[in-house]
CSV table of C-alpha atoms in Angstrom, one decimal:
chain,number,residue,atom,x,y,z
M,156,MET,CA,-0.2,0.0,-0.3
M,157,LYS,CA,1.0,3.2,-1.6
M,158,ALA,CA,0.7,6.4,0.6
M,159,GLU,CA,1.0,8.7,-2.5
M,160,TYR,CA,-2.2,6.6,-4.1
M,161,ILE,CA,-4.2,8.6,-1.8
M,162,ASN,CA,-3.0,12.5,-2.8
M,163,PRO,CA,-4.6,12.0,-6.2
M,164,PHE,CA,-8.3,11.8,-4.4
M,165,LEU,CA,-7.1,13.9,-1.6
M,166,GLU,CA,-6.2,16.5,-3.7
M,167,SER,CA,-9.9,15.7,-6.1
M,168,ALA,CA,-11.7,15.7,-2.8
M,169,LYS,CA,-10.1,18.9,-2.2
M,170,ILE,CA,-11.3,21.0,-5.1
M,171,VAL,CA,-14.4,19.1,-5.6
M,172,ILE,CA,-15.5,19.9,-2.0
M,173,GLU,CA,-14.6,23.7,-3.2
M,174,GLN,CA,-16.5,24.5,-6.0
M,175,VAL,CA,-19.0,22.3,-4.2
M,176,ALA,CA,-20.1,23.2,-0.9
M,177,GLN,CA,-17.9,26.9,-1.4
M,178,VAL,CA,-15.0,25.9,1.9
M,179,ARG,CA,-11.7,25.0,1.7
M,180,PRO,CA,-10.6,21.6,3.3
M,181,SER,CA,-8.0,20.9,5.7
M,182,THR,CA,-6.0,18.7,5.5
M,183,GLY,CA,-5.0,15.8,9.2
M,184,THR,CA,-3.0,13.5,9.6
M,185,LEU,CA,-2.1,11.1,7.1
M,186,GLY,CA,-2.3,7.6,9.0
M,187,VAL,CA,-3.2,4.0,8.7
M,188,LYS,CA,-6.4,2.5,10.5
M,189,ASP,CA,-8.8,-0.5,10.7
M,190,VAL,CA,-11.6,0.4,9.0
M,191,LYS,CA,-14.6,-0.4,10.9
M,192,PHE,CA,-18.1,0.4,9.5
M,193,VAL,CA,-20.0,2.6,12.3
M,194,GLU,CA,-23.7,3.4,12.4
M,195,ASN,CA,-24.9,6.9,11.7
M,196,TYR,CA,-22.6,7.4,8.9
M,197,ILE,CA,-22.7,7.4,4.4
M,198,TRP,CA,-20.4,5.4,3.0
M,199,ILE,CA,-19.0,5.9,-0.6
M,200,GLN,CA,-17.4,3.1,-1.9
M,201,ILE,CA,-15.4,3.8,-5.2
M,202,GLY,CA,-13.9,0.6,-6.5
M,203,LEU,CA,-11.0,0.1,-8.2
M,204,ASN,CA,-9.5,-1.9,-11.4
M,205,GLY,CA,-6.2,-2.1,-13.3
M,206,GLN,CA,-2.5,-1.3,-12.1
M,207,LEU,CA,-4.3,-0.5,-8.9
M,208,ASN,CA,-7.4,-2.9,-7.3
M,209,GLY,CA,-9.3,-2.6,-4.4
M,210,ASP,CA,-12.0,0.5,-2.7
M,211,ILE,CA,-11.5,4.0,-2.2
M,212,VAL,CA,-14.6,4.4,0.5
M,213,LEU,CA,-14.9,8.5,1.6
M,214,GLY,CA,-17.0,7.8,5.0
M,215,LEU,CA,-19.1,11.2,6.9
M,216,SER,CA,-21.3,11.0,9.5
M,217,GLU,CA,-24.9,11.3,8.9
M,218,GLU,CA,-25.0,14.8,10.7
M,219,VAL,CA,-21.5,16.4,7.9
M,220,ALA,CA,-23.5,14.4,5.5
M,221,ILE,CA,-26.3,16.7,6.1
M,222,LYS,CA,-24.5,19.6,6.3
M,223,MET,CA,-22.7,18.9,3.2
M,224,VAL,CA,-25.8,18.2,1.0
M,225,SER,CA,-27.2,22.1,2.2
M,226,ALA,CA,-23.6,23.3,1.6
M,227,MET,CA,-24.0,21.7,-2.0
M,228,MET,CA,-27.4,23.0,-2.8
M,229,GLY,CA,-26.8,26.3,-1.6
M,230,GLY,CA,-27.7,26.5,1.5
M,231,PHE,CA,-31.0,24.9,1.4
M,232,ALA,CA,-31.5,23.1,4.4
M,233,ILE,CA,-32.1,19.5,4.8
M,234,SER,CA,-32.7,18.1,7.7
M,235,GLU,CA,-32.2,13.9,7.1
M,236,MET,CA,-30.6,11.6,4.8
M,237,ASP,CA,-33.6,11.4,2.2
M,238,GLU,CA,-33.2,9.8,-1.7
M,239,MET,CA,-32.7,12.9,-3.1
M,240,GLY,CA,-29.5,13.7,0.1
M,241,LYS,CA,-28.1,10.6,-1.4
M,242,SER,CA,-28.4,11.2,-4.7
M,243,ALA,CA,-26.1,14.4,-4.2
M,244,ILE,CA,-23.8,12.6,-1.7
M,245,SER,CA,-23.2,10.1,-4.8
M,246,GLU,CA,-22.5,13.0,-7.0
M,247,LEU,CA,-20.4,14.3,-4.6
M,248,GLY,CA,-17.9,10.9,-4.8
M,249,ASN,CA,-18.8,10.4,-8.7
M,250,MET,CA,-16.7,13.8,-9.1
M,251,ILE,CA,-14.3,13.2,-6.2
M,252,SER,CA,-13.5,9.4,-8.2
M,253,GLY,CA,-14.0,11.2,-11.0
M,254,ASN,CA,-11.0,13.3,-10.9
M,255,ALA,CA,-9.0,11.1,-8.9
M,256,SER,CA,-9.3,8.8,-12.0
M,257,THR,CA,-8.0,11.5,-14.2
M,258,MET,CA,-4.9,12.5,-12.2
M,259,LEU,CA,-3.9,8.7,-11.4
M,260,PHE,CA,-3.9,8.1,-15.2
M,261,ASN,CA,-1.5,11.4,-15.6
M,262,GLN,CA,0.6,9.9,-14.0
M,263,GLY,CA,1.1,6.9,-15.8
M,264,VAL,CA,-2.1,4.5,-13.7
M,265,ARG,CA,-4.2,3.0,-15.6
M,266,VAL,CA,-7.6,2.3,-13.2
M,267,ASP,CA,-11.0,2.5,-14.0
M,268,ILE,CA,-13.3,2.7,-11.4
M,269,THR,CA,-17.0,2.2,-10.4
M,270,PRO,CA,-20.1,4.4,-10.3
M,271,PRO,CA,-20.0,5.4,-6.8
M,272,LYS,CA,-21.7,3.0,-3.8
M,273,VAL,CA,-23.9,5.3,-0.9
M,274,LEU,CA,-24.1,3.0,1.9
M,275,HIS,CA,-26.3,4.3,4.6
M,276,SER,CA,-24.9,0.7,7.5
M,277,ALA,CA,-22.7,-0.4,8.7
M,278,GLN,CA,-24.2,-3.9,7.6
M,279,SER,CA,-25.1,-2.8,4.7
M,280,ALA,CA,-21.1,-2.8,3.6
M,281,GLY,CA,-20.4,-6.0,3.9
M,282,PHE,CA,-16.8,-5.5,4.8
M,283,GLU,CA,-14.8,-6.6,6.9
M,284,THR,CA,-12.6,-4.8,9.4
M,285,LYS,CA,-9.0,-3.8,7.2
M,286,LYS,CA,-6.2,-1.7,7.1
M,287,ALA,CA,-6.5,1.2,4.9
M,288,LEU,CA,-4.2,4.9,4.8
M,289,THR,CA,-6.5,7.1,5.9
M,290,ILE,CA,-6.4,10.6,5.9
M,291,PRO,CA,-9.0,13.9,7.6
M,292,LEU,CA,-10.4,16.8,5.2
M,293,ILE,CA,-11.7,19.1,7.9
M,294,MET,CA,-14.0,21.0,6.6
M,295,ASP,CA,-15.3,24.6,8.3
M,296,GLY,CA,-18.2,24.7,10.0
M,297,ILE,CA,-19.4,21.8,8.1
M,298,GLY,CA,-17.1,18.5,9.6
M,299,GLU,CA,-14.5,15.9,8.9
M,300,LEU,CA,-15.3,13.9,5.3
M,301,ASP,CA,-12.6,10.8,5.9
M,302,ILE,CA,-10.7,9.7,2.6
M,303,GLN,CA,-10.0,5.7,3.2
M,304,VAL,CA,-7.8,4.3,0.5
M,305,LEU,CA,-8.0,0.4,0.7
M,306,ILE,CA,-5.8,-1.3,-2.7
M,307,ALA,CA,-5.2,-5.3,-3.2
M,308,SER,CA,-1.8,-4.7,-5.6
């Protein structure tokens, strides 16, 4: 697992969040931790196939997801993660992964990405606990988005 694989996702997430939520995220500390899927979280799973195989998982608490969707909708406050909210979070994952795959391509890494899957419960994730490179993005007034990279090769 190489730390440079997380950088395109980190850079892409910062760019996309600034564009759609009008907030410039700051970067937390890179680390390795056990990925544990907990309740009251929204998970965006993006599969990687090609020169890299594995998953990128973006995790945010339901409270942060609601604030993010509200920011994406120009400040229109939502109170729960309904289908519209899940669609907005899925699109956020799509934009981040699309930009990141372009960055990887420009670095000579050929990879295909799967459409993002939005998982609203730990059980539906179906993942076993495993180690991942992780880095939080801290968004003023919104909260944290964890970027977790689980790469097999």
